[in-house]
Amino acid sequence: MWKPNQPGTGAPAAPEPVRGVAQPTIEPTPARPVPSTPVSSPVSAAGEQATIGKSLVIKGEVSGSESLYIDGKIEGAINLPGNRVTVGRNGQVAANIMAREVVVLGKVRGNVHASDRIDIRSEGSLTGDVIAARISIEDGAFFKGGIDIRKPGAGEAKPGVPPATPEAVTVAS
């Protein structure tokens, strides 16, 4: 085994140039097209999200098949079943919302129907009745309205069973 500080070794010998061996010459070749390979998008089709910016104001019905992030103003109706609607900190919504999941960081005035869950964050405000399978209201959030918890897949009303009267729950900070 070679050790750098072995006695009897001086400075390492410089490698001798190889003589008599022809070096290959490199000739320029025409540029070859690089085969293009499809690059997958980091956001899959199921994970796409549209954004309504701070300066946008929409009056009317918003519907579609992708999730929506709202940082502007919407007046009317939002119908995105099977998708998530997020109302950002700057978002102001005066509309009924129907979606799979609703996250409120800004202001919402209107009824909200979520097939899965509603999440009202600490800086969020929701005034209206909600229908959802699950609801989460963080400490400091504002909520005024009725809550109707419905299990996923449950119909509007079962035969022979009177519809549940939503209880009024007020959470204010």
PDB file of C-alpha atoms in Angstrom:
ATOM      1  CA  MET A   1       0.000   0.000   0.000  1.00  0.00           C
ATOM      2  CA  TRP A   2       1.351   3.375  -0.897  1.00  0.00           C
ATOM      3  CA  LYS A   3       1.674   5.957   1.840  1.00  0.00           C
ATOM      4  CA  PRO A   4       2.519   9.568   1.050  1.00  0.00           C
ATOM      5  CA  ASN A   5       5.211   9.836   3.721  1.00  0.00           C
ATOM      6  CA  GLN A   6       7.150   6.622   3.068  1.00  0.00           C
ATOM      7  CA  PRO A   7      10.878   6.919   3.580  1.00  0.00           C
ATOM      8  CA  GLY A   8      12.925   6.778   0.439  1.00  0.00           C
ATOM      9  CA  THR A   9      10.330   8.417  -1.765  1.00  0.00           C
ATOM     10  CA  GLY A  10      10.988  11.817  -3.073  1.00  0.00           C
ATOM     11  CA  ALA A  11       8.686  14.038  -4.971  1.00  0.00           C
ATOM     12  CA  PRO A  12       6.105  12.102  -6.886  1.00  0.00           C
ATOM     13  CA  ALA A  13       7.212  11.373 -10.404  1.00  0.00           C
ATOM     14  CA  ALA A  14       5.474  13.299 -13.141  1.00  0.00           C
ATOM     15  CA  PRO A  15       3.728  11.054 -15.607  1.00  0.00           C
ATOM     16  CA  GLU A  16       5.653  10.589 -18.806  1.00  0.00           C
ATOM     17  CA  PRO A  17       4.000  11.696 -21.992  1.00  0.00           C
ATOM     18  CA  VAL A  18       2.921   8.833 -24.172  1.00  0.00           C
ATOM     19  CA  ARG A  19       4.869   8.815 -27.434  1.00  0.00           C
ATOM     20  CA  GLY A  20       4.073   7.129 -30.629  1.00  0.00           C
ATOM     21  CA  VAL A  21       0.352   7.009 -30.011  1.00  0.00           C
ATOM     22  CA  ALA A  22      -1.708   9.010 -32.426  1.00  0.00           C
ATOM     23  CA  GLN A  23      -4.238  11.275 -30.790  1.00  0.00           C
ATOM     24  CA  PRO A  24      -7.627  11.085 -32.459  1.00  0.00           C
ATOM     25  CA  THR A  25      -8.772  14.238 -34.122  1.00  0.00           C
ATOM     26  CA  ILE A  26     -12.208  15.483 -33.355  1.00  0.00           C
ATOM     27  CA  GLU A  27     -14.056  16.663 -36.391  1.00  0.00           C
ATOM     28  CA  PRO A  28     -17.084  18.855 -36.047  1.00  0.00           C
ATOM     29  CA  THR A  29     -20.295  16.956 -36.681  1.00  0.00           C
ATOM     30  CA  PRO A  30     -23.583  18.470 -37.716  1.00  0.00           C
ATOM     31  CA  ALA A  31     -25.836  19.155 -34.796  1.00  0.00           C
ATOM     32  CA  ARG A  32     -28.128  16.251 -34.181  1.00  0.00           C
ATOM     33  CA  PRO A  33     -31.597  16.967 -32.899  1.00  0.00           C
ATOM     34  CA  VAL A  34     -32.040  15.791 -29.365  1.00  0.00           C
ATOM     35  CA  PRO A  35     -35.043  13.534 -29.130  1.00  0.00           C
ATOM     36  CA  SER A  36     -37.660  15.296 -27.097  1.00  0.00           C
ATOM     37  CA  THR A  37     -39.029  13.387 -24.188  1.00  0.00           C
ATOM     38  CA  PRO A  38     -42.315  14.400 -22.665  1.00  0.00           C
ATOM     39  CA  VAL A  39     -41.733  16.222 -19.431  1.00  0.00           C
ATOM     40  CA  SER A  40     -44.381  15.516 -16.871  1.00  0.00           C
ATOM     41  CA  SER A  41     -45.880  18.538 -15.231  1.00  0.00           C
ATOM     42  CA  PRO A  42     -45.323  18.765 -11.480  1.00  0.00           C
ATOM     43  CA  VAL A  43     -49.039  19.417 -11.091  1.00  0.00           C
ATOM     44  CA  SER A  44     -51.191  16.533 -12.175  1.00  0.00           C
ATOM     45  CA  ALA A  45     -54.553  17.022 -13.797  1.00  0.00           C
ATOM     46  CA  ALA A  46     -56.255  16.257 -10.496  1.00  0.00           C
ATOM     47  CA  GLY A  47     -54.077  18.784  -8.670  1.00  0.00           C
ATOM     48  CA  GLU A  48     -54.594  21.796 -10.930  1.00  0.00           C
ATOM     49  CA  GLN A  49     -55.712  25.020  -9.297  1.00  0.00           C
ATOM     50  CA  ALA A  50     -56.988  28.239 -10.796  1.00  0.00           C
ATOM     51  CA  THR A  51     -56.312  31.552  -9.043  1.00  0.00           C
ATOM     52  CA  ILE A  52     -58.363  34.715  -8.870  1.00  0.00           C
ATOM     53  CA  GLY A  53     -55.902  37.482  -8.036  1.00  0.00           C
ATOM     54  CA  LYS A  54     -56.290  40.399  -5.625  1.00  0.00           C
ATOM     55  CA  SER A  55     -57.338  42.913  -8.254  1.00  0.00           C
ATOM     56  CA  LEU A  56     -59.995  40.735  -9.927  1.00  0.00           C
ATOM     57  CA  VAL A  57     -63.718  41.181  -9.308  1.00  0.00           C
ATOM     58  CA  ILE A  58     -66.167  38.592 -10.640  1.00  0.00           C
ATOM     59  CA  LYS A  59     -69.942  39.033 -10.635  1.00  0.00           C
ATOM     60  CA  GLY A  60     -71.869  35.948 -11.707  1.00  0.00           C
ATOM     61  CA  GLU A  61     -71.511  32.182 -11.529  1.00  0.00           C
ATOM     62  CA  VAL A  62     -68.137  30.465 -11.306  1.00  0.00           C
ATOM     63  CA  SER A  63     -68.117  26.779 -12.219  1.00  0.00           C
ATOM     64  CA  GLY A  64     -65.569  24.287 -13.445  1.00  0.00           C
ATOM     65  CA  SER A  65     -63.659  21.103 -12.765  1.00  0.00           C
ATOM     66  CA  GLU A  66     -60.529  22.276 -10.990  1.00  0.00           C
ATOM     67  CA  SER A  67     -59.726  23.717  -7.589  1.00  0.00           C
ATOM     68  CA  LEU A  68     -59.916  27.461  -7.079  1.00  0.00           C
ATOM     69  CA  TYR A  69     -57.904  29.912  -4.962  1.00  0.00           C
ATOM     70  CA  ILE A  70     -59.650  33.261  -4.469  1.00  0.00           C
ATOM     71  CA  ASP A  71     -57.691  36.339  -3.422  1.00  0.00           C
ATOM     72  CA  GLY A  72     -60.041  38.824  -5.125  1.00  0.00           C
ATOM     73  CA  LYS A  73     -63.793  39.456  -4.936  1.00  0.00           C
ATOM     74  CA  ILE A  74     -66.615  37.221  -6.136  1.00  0.00           C
ATOM     75  CA  GLU A  75     -70.337  37.973  -6.031  1.00  0.00           C
ATOM     76  CA  GLY A  76     -72.789  35.342  -7.227  1.00  0.00           C
ATOM     77  CA  ALA A  77     -72.365  31.573  -7.009  1.00  0.00           C
ATOM     78  CA  ILE A  78     -69.407  29.176  -6.931  1.00  0.00           C
ATOM     79  CA  ASN A  79     -70.125  25.628  -8.089  1.00  0.00           C
ATOM     80  CA  LEU A  80     -67.056  23.347  -8.091  1.00  0.00           C
ATOM     81  CA  PRO A  81     -68.274  19.925  -6.913  1.00  0.00           C
ATOM     82  CA  GLY A  82     -65.450  17.493  -6.319  1.00  0.00           C
ATOM     83  CA  ASN A  83     -62.859  20.277  -5.932  1.00  0.00           C
ATOM     84  CA  ARG A  84     -61.419  22.578  -3.295  1.00  0.00           C
ATOM     85  CA  VAL A  85     -62.270  26.256  -2.937  1.00  0.00           C
ATOM     86  CA  THR A  86     -59.806  28.312  -0.899  1.00  0.00           C
ATOM     87  CA  VAL A  87     -60.676  31.889   0.021  1.00  0.00           C
ATOM     88  CA  GLY A  88     -57.329  33.588   0.612  1.00  0.00           C
ATOM     89  CA  ARG A  89     -56.548  36.237   3.223  1.00  0.00           C
ATOM     90  CA  ASN A  90     -57.471  39.026   0.803  1.00  0.00           C
ATOM     91  CA  GLY A  91     -60.470  37.159  -0.618  1.00  0.00           C
ATOM     92  CA  GLN A  92     -63.986  38.507  -0.240  1.00  0.00           C
ATOM     93  CA  VAL A  93     -66.799  36.244  -1.351  1.00  0.00           C
ATOM     94  CA  ALA A  94     -70.497  37.113  -1.348  1.00  0.00           C
ATOM     95  CA  ALA A  95     -71.761  33.887  -2.853  1.00  0.00           C
ATOM     96  CA  ASN A  96     -73.160  30.467  -2.145  1.00  0.00           C
ATOM     97  CA  ILE A  97     -70.360  27.913  -2.463  1.00  0.00           C
ATOM     98  CA  MET A  98     -70.724  24.264  -3.431  1.00  0.00           C
ATOM     99  CA  ALA A  99     -67.504  22.211  -3.421  1.00  0.00           C
ATOM    100  CA  ARG A 100     -65.858  19.103  -1.995  1.00  0.00           C
ATOM    101  CA  GLU A 101     -63.722  21.116   0.410  1.00  0.00           C
ATOM    102  CA  VAL A 102     -63.807  24.792   1.428  1.00  0.00           C
ATOM    103  CA  VAL A 103     -60.977  26.583   3.265  1.00  0.00           C
ATOM    104  CA  VAL A 104     -61.710  30.095   4.546  1.00  0.00           C
ATOM    105  CA  LEU A 105     -58.833  32.459   5.302  1.00  0.00           C
ATOM    106  CA  GLY A 106     -60.661  35.633   4.206  1.00  0.00           C
ATOM    107  CA  LYS A 107     -64.321  36.708   4.249  1.00  0.00           C
ATOM    108  CA  VAL A 108     -67.293  34.664   3.059  1.00  0.00           C
ATOM    109  CA  ARG A 109     -70.938  35.770   3.136  1.00  0.00           C
ATOM    110  CA  GLY A 110     -73.254  33.060   1.888  1.00  0.00           C
ATOM    111  CA  ASN A 111     -74.241  29.462   2.402  1.00  0.00           C
ATOM    112  CA  VAL A 112     -71.533  26.834   1.987  1.00  0.00           C
ATOM    113  CA  HIS A 113     -72.176  23.220   1.012  1.00  0.00           C
ATOM    114  CA  ALA A 114     -69.127  20.938   1.127  1.00  0.00           C
ATOM    115  CA  SER A 115     -69.367  17.239   0.392  1.00  0.00           C
ATOM    116  CA  ASP A 116     -66.289  16.629   2.567  1.00  0.00           C
ATOM    117  CA  ARG A 117     -65.132  19.425   4.877  1.00  0.00           C
ATOM    118  CA  ILE A 118     -65.165  23.107   5.722  1.00  0.00           C
ATOM    119  CA  ASP A 119     -62.129  24.644   7.394  1.00  0.00           C
ATOM    120  CA  ILE A 120     -62.383  28.160   8.842  1.00  0.00           C
ATOM    121  CA  ARG A 121     -58.906  29.345   9.797  1.00  0.00           C
ATOM    122  CA  SER A 122     -58.110  31.756  12.629  1.00  0.00           C
ATOM    123  CA  GLU A 123     -58.155  34.846  10.414  1.00  0.00           C
ATOM    124  CA  GLY A 124     -61.237  33.676   8.455  1.00  0.00           C
ATOM    125  CA  SER A 125     -64.820  34.852   8.641  1.00  0.00           C
ATOM    126  CA  LEU A 126     -67.902  32.959   7.462  1.00  0.00           C
ATOM    127  CA  THR A 127     -71.447  34.295   7.746  1.00  0.00           C
ATOM    128  CA  GLY A 128     -74.025  31.809   6.481  1.00  0.00           C
ATOM    129  CA  ASP A 129     -75.322  28.299   6.911  1.00  0.00           C
ATOM    130  CA  VAL A 130     -73.014  25.364   6.271  1.00  0.00           C
ATOM    131  CA  ILE A 131     -73.664  21.783   5.252  1.00  0.00           C
ATOM    132  CA  ALA A 132     -70.692  19.428   5.418  1.00  0.00           C
ATOM    133  CA  ALA A 133     -69.516  16.030   6.590  1.00  0.00           C
ATOM    134  CA  ARG A 134     -66.798  17.684   8.718  1.00  0.00           C
ATOM    135  CA  ILE A 135     -66.129  21.207   9.943  1.00  0.00           C
ATOM    136  CA  SER A 136     -63.134  22.784  11.607  1.00  0.00           C
ATOM    137  CA  ILE A 137     -63.226  26.244  13.179  1.00  0.00           C
ATOM    138  CA  GLU A 138     -59.903  27.490  14.500  1.00  0.00           C
ATOM    139  CA  ASP A 139     -59.586  29.621  17.586  1.00  0.00           C
ATOM    140  CA  GLY A 140     -60.044  33.285  16.610  1.00  0.00           C
ATOM    141  CA  ALA A 141     -62.174  32.552  13.530  1.00  0.00           C
ATOM    142  CA  PHE A 142     -65.568  34.204  13.086  1.00  0.00           C
ATOM    143  CA  PHE A 143     -68.614  32.116  12.228  1.00  0.00           C
ATOM    144  CA  LYS A 144     -72.266  33.056  12.315  1.00  0.00           C
ATOM    145  CA  GLY A 145     -74.866  30.680  10.966  1.00  0.00           C
ATOM    146  CA  GLY A 146     -76.224  27.186  11.175  1.00  0.00           C
ATOM    147  CA  ILE A 147     -74.329  23.915  10.886  1.00  0.00           C
ATOM    148  CA  ASP A 148     -75.758  20.761   9.346  1.00  0.00           C
ATOM    149  CA  ILE A 149     -73.393  17.789   9.557  1.00  0.00           C
ATOM    150  CA  ARG A 150     -74.203  15.192   6.912  1.00  0.00           C
ATOM    151  CA  LYS A 151     -72.391  11.945   6.444  1.00  0.00           C
ATOM    152  CA  PRO A 152     -70.795  11.438   3.012  1.00  0.00           C
ATOM    153  CA  GLY A 153     -73.208   9.863   0.560  1.00  0.00           C
ATOM    154  CA  ALA A 154     -76.255  10.744   2.658  1.00  0.00           C
ATOM    155  CA  GLY A 155     -79.156  12.075   0.635  1.00  0.00           C
ATOM    156  CA  GLU A 156     -80.992  15.298   1.352  1.00  0.00           C
ATOM    157  CA  ALA A 157     -83.645  13.546   3.446  1.00  0.00           C
ATOM    158  CA  LYS A 158     -84.459   9.976   4.373  1.00  0.00           C
ATOM    159  CA  PRO A 159     -88.034   8.751   3.983  1.00  0.00           C
ATOM    160  CA  GLY A 160     -89.895   8.739   7.292  1.00  0.00           C
ATOM    161  CA  VAL A 161     -87.219  10.812   9.044  1.00  0.00           C
ATOM    162  CA  PRO A 162     -87.830  14.523   9.465  1.00  0.00           C
ATOM    163  CA  PRO A 163     -84.965  16.727   8.277  1.00  0.00           C
ATOM    164  CA  ALA A 164     -82.627  17.885  11.026  1.00  0.00           C
ATOM    165  CA  THR A 165     -83.022  21.473  12.086  1.00  0.00           C
ATOM    166  CA  PRO A 166     -79.612  23.118  11.987  1.00  0.00           C
ATOM    167  CA  GLU A 167     -78.497  24.575  15.290  1.00  0.00           C
ATOM    168  CA  ALA A 168     -77.406  28.143  15.400  1.00  0.00           C
ATOM    169  CA  VAL A 169     -73.801  28.314  16.483  1.00  0.00           C
ATOM    170  CA  THR A 170     -72.019  31.595  16.948  1.00  0.00           C
ATOM    171  CA  VAL A 171     -68.274  31.707  17.388  1.00  0.00           C
ATOM    172  CA  ALA A 172     -66.826  35.153  17.759  1.00  0.00           C
ATOM    173  CA  SER A 173     -63.530  36.423  18.982  1.00  0.00           C
TER     174      SER A 173
END
